[in-house]
Backbone as JSON, one array per atom type, in Angstrom:
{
  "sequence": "XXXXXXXXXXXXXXXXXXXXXXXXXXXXXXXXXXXXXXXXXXXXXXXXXXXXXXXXXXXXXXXXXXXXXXXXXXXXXXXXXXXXXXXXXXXXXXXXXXXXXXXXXXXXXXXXXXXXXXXXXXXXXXXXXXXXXXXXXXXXXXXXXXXXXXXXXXXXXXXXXXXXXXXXXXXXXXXXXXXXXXXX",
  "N": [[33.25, -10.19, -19.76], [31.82, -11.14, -16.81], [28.65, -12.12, -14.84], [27.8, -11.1, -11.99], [27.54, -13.75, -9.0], [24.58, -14.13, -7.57], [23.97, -13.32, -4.16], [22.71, -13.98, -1.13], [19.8, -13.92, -1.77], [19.5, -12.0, -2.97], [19.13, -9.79, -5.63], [20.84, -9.74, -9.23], [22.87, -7.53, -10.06], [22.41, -5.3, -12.73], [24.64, -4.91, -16.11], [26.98, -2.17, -15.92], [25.55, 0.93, -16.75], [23.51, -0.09, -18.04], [20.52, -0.63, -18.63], [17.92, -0.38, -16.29], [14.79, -3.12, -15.46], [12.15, -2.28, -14.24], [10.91, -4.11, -11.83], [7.97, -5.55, -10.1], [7.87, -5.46, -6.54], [5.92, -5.01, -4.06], [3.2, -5.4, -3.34], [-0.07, -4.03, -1.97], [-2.79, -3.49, 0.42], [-3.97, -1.26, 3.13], [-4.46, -2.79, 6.29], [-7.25, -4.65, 6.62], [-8.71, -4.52, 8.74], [-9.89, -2.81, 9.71], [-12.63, -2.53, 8.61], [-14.02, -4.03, 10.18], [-16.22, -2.7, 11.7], [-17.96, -1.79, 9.4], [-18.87, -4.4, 8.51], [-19.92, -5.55, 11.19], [-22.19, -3.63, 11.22], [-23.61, -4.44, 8.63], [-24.1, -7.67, 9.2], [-25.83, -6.57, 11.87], [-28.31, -4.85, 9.97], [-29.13, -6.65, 8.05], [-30.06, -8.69, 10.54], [-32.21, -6.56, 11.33], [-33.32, -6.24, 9.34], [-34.42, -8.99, 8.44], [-35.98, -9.6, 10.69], [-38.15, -7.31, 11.46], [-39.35, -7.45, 8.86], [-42.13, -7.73, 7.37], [-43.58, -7.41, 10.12], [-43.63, -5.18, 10.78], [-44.81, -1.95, 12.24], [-48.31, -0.4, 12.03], [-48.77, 1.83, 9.3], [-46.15, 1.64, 7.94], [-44.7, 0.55, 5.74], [-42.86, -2.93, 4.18], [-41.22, -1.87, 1.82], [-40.23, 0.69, 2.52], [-38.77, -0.03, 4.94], [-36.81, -1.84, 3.46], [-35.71, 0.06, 1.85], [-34.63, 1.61, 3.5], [-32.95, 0.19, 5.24], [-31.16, -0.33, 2.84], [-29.89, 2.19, 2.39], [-28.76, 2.65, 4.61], [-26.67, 0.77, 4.2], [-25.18, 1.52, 2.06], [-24.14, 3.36, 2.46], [-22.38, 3.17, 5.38], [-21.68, 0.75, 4.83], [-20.8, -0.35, 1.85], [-19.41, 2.41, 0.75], [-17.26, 2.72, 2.57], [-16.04, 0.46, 2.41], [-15.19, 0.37, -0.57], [-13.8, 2.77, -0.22], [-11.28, 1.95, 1.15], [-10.53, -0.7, -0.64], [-9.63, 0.77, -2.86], [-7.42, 2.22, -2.38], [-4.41, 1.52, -3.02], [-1.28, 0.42, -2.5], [2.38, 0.0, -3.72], [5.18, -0.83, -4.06], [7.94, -0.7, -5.94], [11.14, -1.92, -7.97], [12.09, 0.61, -8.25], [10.1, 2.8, -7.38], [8.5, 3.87, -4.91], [4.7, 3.55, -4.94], [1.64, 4.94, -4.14], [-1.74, 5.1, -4.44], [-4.78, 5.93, -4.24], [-8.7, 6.46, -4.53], [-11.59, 6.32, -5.74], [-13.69, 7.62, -7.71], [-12.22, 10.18, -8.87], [-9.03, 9.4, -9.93], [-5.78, 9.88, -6.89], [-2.52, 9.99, -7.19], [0.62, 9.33, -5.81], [3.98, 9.08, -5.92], [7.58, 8.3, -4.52], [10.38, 8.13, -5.46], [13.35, 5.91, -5.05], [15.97, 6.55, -6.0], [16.81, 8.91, -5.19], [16.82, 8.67, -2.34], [15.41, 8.61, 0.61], [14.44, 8.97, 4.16], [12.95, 6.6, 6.15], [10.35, 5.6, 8.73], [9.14, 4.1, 10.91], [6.14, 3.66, 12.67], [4.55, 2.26, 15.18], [1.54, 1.47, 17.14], [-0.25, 0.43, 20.09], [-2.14, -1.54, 18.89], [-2.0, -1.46, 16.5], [0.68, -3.51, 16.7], [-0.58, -6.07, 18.22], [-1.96, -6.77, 15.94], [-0.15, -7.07, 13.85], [0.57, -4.74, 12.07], [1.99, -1.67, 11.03], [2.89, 1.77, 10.56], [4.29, 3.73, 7.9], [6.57, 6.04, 7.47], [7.5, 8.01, 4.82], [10.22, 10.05, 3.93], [11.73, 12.36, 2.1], [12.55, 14.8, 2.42], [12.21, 16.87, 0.91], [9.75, 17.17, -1.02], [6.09, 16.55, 0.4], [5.94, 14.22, 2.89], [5.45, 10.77, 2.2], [2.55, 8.79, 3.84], [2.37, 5.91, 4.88], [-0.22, 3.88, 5.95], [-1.16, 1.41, 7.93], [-0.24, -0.47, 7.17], [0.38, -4.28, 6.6], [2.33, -7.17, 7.49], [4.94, -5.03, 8.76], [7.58, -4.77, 8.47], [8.53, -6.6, 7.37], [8.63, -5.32, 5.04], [8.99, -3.18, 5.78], [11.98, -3.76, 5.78], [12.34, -4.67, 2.85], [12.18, -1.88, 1.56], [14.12, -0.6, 2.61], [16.57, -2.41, 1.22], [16.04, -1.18, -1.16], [16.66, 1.35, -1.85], [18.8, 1.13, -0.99], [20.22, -0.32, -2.86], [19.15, 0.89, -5.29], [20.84, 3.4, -4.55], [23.41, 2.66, -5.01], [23.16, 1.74, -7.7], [23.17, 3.89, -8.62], [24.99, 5.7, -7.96], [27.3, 4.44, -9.05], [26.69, 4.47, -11.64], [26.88, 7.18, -12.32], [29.74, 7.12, -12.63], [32.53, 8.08, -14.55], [33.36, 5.56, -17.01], [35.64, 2.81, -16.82], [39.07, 3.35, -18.79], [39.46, 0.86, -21.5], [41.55, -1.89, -21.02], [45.45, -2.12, -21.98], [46.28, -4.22, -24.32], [49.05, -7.05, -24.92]],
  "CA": [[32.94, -9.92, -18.37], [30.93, -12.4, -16.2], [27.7, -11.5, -14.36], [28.22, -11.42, -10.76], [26.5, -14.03, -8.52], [23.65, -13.56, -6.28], [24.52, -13.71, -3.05], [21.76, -13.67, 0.12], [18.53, -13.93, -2.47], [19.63, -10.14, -3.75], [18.93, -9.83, -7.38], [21.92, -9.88, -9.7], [22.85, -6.27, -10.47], [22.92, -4.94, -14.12], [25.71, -4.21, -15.87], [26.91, -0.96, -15.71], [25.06, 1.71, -17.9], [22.55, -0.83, -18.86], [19.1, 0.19, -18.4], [17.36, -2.14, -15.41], [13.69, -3.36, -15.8], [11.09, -2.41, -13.3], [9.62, -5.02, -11.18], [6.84, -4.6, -8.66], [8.43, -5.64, -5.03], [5.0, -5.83, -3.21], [1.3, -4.28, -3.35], [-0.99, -4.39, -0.62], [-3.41, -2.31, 0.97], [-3.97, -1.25, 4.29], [-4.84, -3.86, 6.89], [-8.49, -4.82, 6.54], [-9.59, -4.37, 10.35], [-10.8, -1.18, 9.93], [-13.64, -2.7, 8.02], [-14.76, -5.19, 11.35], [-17.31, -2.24, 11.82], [-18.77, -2.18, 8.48], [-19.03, -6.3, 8.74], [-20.9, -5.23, 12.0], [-23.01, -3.18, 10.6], [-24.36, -5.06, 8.01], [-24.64, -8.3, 10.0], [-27.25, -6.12, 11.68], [-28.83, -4.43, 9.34], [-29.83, -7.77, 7.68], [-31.03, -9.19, 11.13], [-33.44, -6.18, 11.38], [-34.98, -6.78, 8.48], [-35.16, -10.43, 8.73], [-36.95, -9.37, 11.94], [-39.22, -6.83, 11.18], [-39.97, -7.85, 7.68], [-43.63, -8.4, 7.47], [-43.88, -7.38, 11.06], [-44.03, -3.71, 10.68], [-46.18, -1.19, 12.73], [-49.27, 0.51, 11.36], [-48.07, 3.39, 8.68], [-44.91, 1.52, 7.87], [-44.64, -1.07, 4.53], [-41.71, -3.27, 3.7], [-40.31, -1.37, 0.97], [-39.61, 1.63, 3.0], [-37.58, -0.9, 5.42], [-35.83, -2.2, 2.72], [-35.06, 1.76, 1.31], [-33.79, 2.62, 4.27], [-31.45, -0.7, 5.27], [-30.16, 0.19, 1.67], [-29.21, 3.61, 2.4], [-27.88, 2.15, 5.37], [-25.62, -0.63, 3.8], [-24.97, 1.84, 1.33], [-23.38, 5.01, 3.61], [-22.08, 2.72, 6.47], [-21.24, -0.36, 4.16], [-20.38, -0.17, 1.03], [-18.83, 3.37, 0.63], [-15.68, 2.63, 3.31], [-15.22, -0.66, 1.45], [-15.08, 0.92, -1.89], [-12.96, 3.49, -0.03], [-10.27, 0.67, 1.7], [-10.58, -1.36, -1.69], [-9.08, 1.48, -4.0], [-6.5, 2.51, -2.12], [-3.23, 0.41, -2.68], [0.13, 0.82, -2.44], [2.74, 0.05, -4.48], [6.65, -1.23, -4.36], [9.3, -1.49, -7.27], [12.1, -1.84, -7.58], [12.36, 1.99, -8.76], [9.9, 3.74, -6.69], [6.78, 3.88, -3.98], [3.76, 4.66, -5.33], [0.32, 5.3, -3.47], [-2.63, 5.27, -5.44], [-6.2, 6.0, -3.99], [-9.76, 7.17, -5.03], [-12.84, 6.04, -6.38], [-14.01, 7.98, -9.26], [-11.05, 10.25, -9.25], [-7.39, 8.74, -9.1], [-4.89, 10.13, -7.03], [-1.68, 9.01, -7.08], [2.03, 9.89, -5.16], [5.41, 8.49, -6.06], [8.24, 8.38, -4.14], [11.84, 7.37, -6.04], [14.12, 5.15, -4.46], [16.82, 7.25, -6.51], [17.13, 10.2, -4.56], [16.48, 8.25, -1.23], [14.4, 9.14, 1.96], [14.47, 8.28, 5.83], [12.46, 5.83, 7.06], [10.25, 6.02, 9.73], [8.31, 3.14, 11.16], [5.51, 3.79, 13.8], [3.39, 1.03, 15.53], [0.94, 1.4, 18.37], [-0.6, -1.26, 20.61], [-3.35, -2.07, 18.5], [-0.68, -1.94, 15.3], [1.34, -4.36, 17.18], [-1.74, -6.63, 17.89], [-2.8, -7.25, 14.24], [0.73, -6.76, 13.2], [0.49, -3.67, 11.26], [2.45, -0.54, 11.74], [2.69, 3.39, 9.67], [5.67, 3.83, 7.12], [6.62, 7.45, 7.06], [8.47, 8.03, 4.05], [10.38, 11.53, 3.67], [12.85, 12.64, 1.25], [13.32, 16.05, 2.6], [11.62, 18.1, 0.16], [8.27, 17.18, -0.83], [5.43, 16.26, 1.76], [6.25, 12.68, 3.52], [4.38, 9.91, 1.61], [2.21, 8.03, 4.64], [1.83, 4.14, 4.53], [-0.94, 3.55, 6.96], [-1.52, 0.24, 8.63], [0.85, -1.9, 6.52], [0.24, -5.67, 6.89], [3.67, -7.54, 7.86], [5.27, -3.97, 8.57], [9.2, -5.3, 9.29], [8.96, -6.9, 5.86], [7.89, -3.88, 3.83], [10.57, -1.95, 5.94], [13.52, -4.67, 4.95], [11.92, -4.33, 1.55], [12.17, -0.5, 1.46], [15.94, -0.31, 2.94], [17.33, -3.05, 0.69], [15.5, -1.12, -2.84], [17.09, 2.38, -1.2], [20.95, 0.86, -1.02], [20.53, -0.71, -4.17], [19.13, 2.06, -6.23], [21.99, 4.21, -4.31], [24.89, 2.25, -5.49], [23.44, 1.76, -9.19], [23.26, 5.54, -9.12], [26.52, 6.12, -7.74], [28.17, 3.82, -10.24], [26.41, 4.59, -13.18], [27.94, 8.07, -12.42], [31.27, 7.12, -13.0], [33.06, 7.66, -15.42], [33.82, 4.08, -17.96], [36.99, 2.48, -17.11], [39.35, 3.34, -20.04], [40.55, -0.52, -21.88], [43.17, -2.71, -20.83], [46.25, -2.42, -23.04], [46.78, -5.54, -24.87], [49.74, -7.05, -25.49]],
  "C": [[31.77, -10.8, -17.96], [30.2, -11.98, -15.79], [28.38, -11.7, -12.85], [26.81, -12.72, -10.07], [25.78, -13.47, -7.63], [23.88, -13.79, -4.94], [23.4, -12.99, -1.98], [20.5, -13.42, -0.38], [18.71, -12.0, -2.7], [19.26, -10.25, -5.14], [20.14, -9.49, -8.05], [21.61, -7.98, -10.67], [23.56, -5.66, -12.12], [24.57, -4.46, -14.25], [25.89, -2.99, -15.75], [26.57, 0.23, -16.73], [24.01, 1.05, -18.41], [21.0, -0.46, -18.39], [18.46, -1.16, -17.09], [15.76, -2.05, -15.74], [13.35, -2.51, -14.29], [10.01, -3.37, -13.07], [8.67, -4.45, -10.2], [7.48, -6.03, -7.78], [7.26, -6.16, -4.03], [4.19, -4.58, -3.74], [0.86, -5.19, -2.2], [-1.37, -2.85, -0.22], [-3.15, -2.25, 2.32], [-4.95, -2.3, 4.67], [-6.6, -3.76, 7.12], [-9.46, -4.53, 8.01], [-10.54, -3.22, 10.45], [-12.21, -1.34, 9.17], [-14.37, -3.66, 8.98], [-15.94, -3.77, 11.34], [-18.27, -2.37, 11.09], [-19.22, -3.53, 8.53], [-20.31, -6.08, 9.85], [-22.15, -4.64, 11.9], [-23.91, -3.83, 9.74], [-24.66, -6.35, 8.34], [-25.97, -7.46, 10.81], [-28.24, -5.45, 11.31], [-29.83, -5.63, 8.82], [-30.35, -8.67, 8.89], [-32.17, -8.39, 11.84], [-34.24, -6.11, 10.88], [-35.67, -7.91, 8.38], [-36.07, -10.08, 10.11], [-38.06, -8.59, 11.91], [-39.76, -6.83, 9.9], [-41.43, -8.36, 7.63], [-44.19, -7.94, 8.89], [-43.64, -5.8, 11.51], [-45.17, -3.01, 11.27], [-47.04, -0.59, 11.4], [-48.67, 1.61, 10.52], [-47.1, 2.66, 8.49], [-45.22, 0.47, 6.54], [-43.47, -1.23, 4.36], [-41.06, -2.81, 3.1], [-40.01, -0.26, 1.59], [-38.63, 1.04, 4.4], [-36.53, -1.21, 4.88], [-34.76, -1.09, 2.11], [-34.06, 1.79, 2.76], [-32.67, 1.8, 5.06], [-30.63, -0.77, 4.19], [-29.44, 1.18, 1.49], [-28.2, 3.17, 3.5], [-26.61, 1.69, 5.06], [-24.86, 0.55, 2.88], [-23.63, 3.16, 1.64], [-22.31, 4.26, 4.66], [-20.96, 1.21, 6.02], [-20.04, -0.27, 3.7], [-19.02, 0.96, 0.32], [-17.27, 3.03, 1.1], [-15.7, 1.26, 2.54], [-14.46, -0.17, 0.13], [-13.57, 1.8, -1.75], [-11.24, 2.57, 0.14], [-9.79, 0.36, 0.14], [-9.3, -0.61, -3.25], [-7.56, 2.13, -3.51], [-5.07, 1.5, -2.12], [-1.91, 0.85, -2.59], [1.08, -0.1, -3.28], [4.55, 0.27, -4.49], [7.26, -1.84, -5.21], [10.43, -1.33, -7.25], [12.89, -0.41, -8.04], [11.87, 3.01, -7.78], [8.63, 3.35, -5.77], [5.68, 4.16, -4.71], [2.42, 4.13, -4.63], [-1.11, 5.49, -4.68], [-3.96, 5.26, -4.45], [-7.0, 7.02, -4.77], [-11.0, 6.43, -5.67], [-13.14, 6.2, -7.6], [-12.73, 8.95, -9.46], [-9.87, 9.78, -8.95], [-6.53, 9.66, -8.73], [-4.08, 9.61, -7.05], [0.36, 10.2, -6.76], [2.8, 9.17, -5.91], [6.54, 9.23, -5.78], [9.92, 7.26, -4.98], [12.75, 6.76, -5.27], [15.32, 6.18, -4.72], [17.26, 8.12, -5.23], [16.87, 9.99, -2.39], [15.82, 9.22, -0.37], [14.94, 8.43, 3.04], [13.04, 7.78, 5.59], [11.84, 5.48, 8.28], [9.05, 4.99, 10.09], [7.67, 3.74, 12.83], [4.35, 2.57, 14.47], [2.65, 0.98, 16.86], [0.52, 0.23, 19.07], [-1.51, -1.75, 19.84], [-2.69, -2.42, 16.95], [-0.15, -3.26, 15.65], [0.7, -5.67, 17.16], [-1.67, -7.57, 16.9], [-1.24, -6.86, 13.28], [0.96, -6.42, 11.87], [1.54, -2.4, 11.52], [2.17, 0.94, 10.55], [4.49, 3.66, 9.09], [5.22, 5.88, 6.97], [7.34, 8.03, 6.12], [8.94, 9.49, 3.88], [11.37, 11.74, 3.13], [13.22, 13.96, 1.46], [12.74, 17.43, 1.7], [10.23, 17.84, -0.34], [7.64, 16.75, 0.64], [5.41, 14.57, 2.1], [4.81, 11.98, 3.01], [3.86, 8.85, 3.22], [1.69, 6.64, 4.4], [1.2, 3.5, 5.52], [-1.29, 2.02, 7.73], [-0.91, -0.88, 7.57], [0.88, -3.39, 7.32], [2.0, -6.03, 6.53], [4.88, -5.89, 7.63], [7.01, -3.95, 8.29], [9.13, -5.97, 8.18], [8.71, -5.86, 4.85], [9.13, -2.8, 4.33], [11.5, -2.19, 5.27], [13.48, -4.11, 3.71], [12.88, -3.03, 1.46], [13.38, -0.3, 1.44], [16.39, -0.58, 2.27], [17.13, -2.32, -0.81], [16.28, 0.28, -2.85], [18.35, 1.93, -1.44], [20.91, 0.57, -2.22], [20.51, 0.29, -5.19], [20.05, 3.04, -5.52], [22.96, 4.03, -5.16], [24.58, 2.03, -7.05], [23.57, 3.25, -9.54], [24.49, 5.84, -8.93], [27.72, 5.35, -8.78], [27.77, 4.1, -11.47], [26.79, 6.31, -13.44], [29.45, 8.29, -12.56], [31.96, 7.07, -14.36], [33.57, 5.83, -16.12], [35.34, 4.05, -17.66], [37.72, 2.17, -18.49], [40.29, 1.39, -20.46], [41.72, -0.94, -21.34], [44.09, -3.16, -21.85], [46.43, -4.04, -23.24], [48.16, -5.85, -25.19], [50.5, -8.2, -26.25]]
}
């Protein structure tokens, strides 16, 4: 038996009963914009100290400037980066998975197997910075949310095409084995 070809950049589908690998499809976080404040922030943070550095009222010394544009950078900064940074997401060719947290990890997964609907949302400011919100729901747990997805209409395609595929290897690898062709 021959492999089949690929046809339309699809991936060439195991044979039947054969175990398939797991690739990863795409990672990416949510779209970075939401961090233009922080950026803002610490742009001026560092031109108030370059400014009042040394030029401090009466009762005031540099190092309690510096303490307290560190707590600053630190609450306002750092933290939502850290936050953004850890959160990723996560397409294979098996299942979704969500991963955020800091010091503890959580982490979702959604199976392609057992499929879900699809639910793309995009506001004007989504649209914009072409981003949109993947709503993933399979009907019985709680809908996995994919927040501000960078190129959203490729992550959908994605999603649909990993959904039919893992359908039809499931639905065939439920079939009974065609019994031999008599020889003669």
């Amino acid at each position: 038996m021959t492999q089949p070809t690929s046809y339309g950049g699809r991936p060439v589908l195991p044979a039947p009963g054969a175990p398939t690998q797991e690739l990863r499809v795409a990672r990416f976080r949510g779209h970075a914009r939401r961090l233009t404040w922080c950026a803002l922030v610490l742009i001026a943070v560092a031109g108030a100290v370059g400014f009042f550095y040394g030029n401090l009222p009466s009762g005031f010394e540099n190092w309690m400037l510096v303490a307290a544009a560190s707590v600053i950078v630190l609450l306002l900064v750092l933290i939502p980066f850290l936050v953004w940074w850890t959160h990723v997401d996560t397409i294979t060719t098996r299942r979704v998975i969500e991963r955020s947290g800091i010091f503890a990890t959580h982490r979702r997964e959604l199976g392609h197997v057992r499929g879900y609907t699809i639910e793309l949302r995009r506001g004007i400011l989504q649209r914009m910075w072409g981003t949109g919100t993947l709503v993933l729901s399979n009907g019985v747990d709680a809908p996995l949310r994919l927040a501000n997805v960078p190129s959203v209409a490729l992550v959908h395609e994605a999603l649909i095409d990993q959904v039919e595929v893992n359908q039809i290897l499931a639905h065939r690898d439920a079939q009974p084995p065609l019994p031999p062709l008599p020889t003669s």
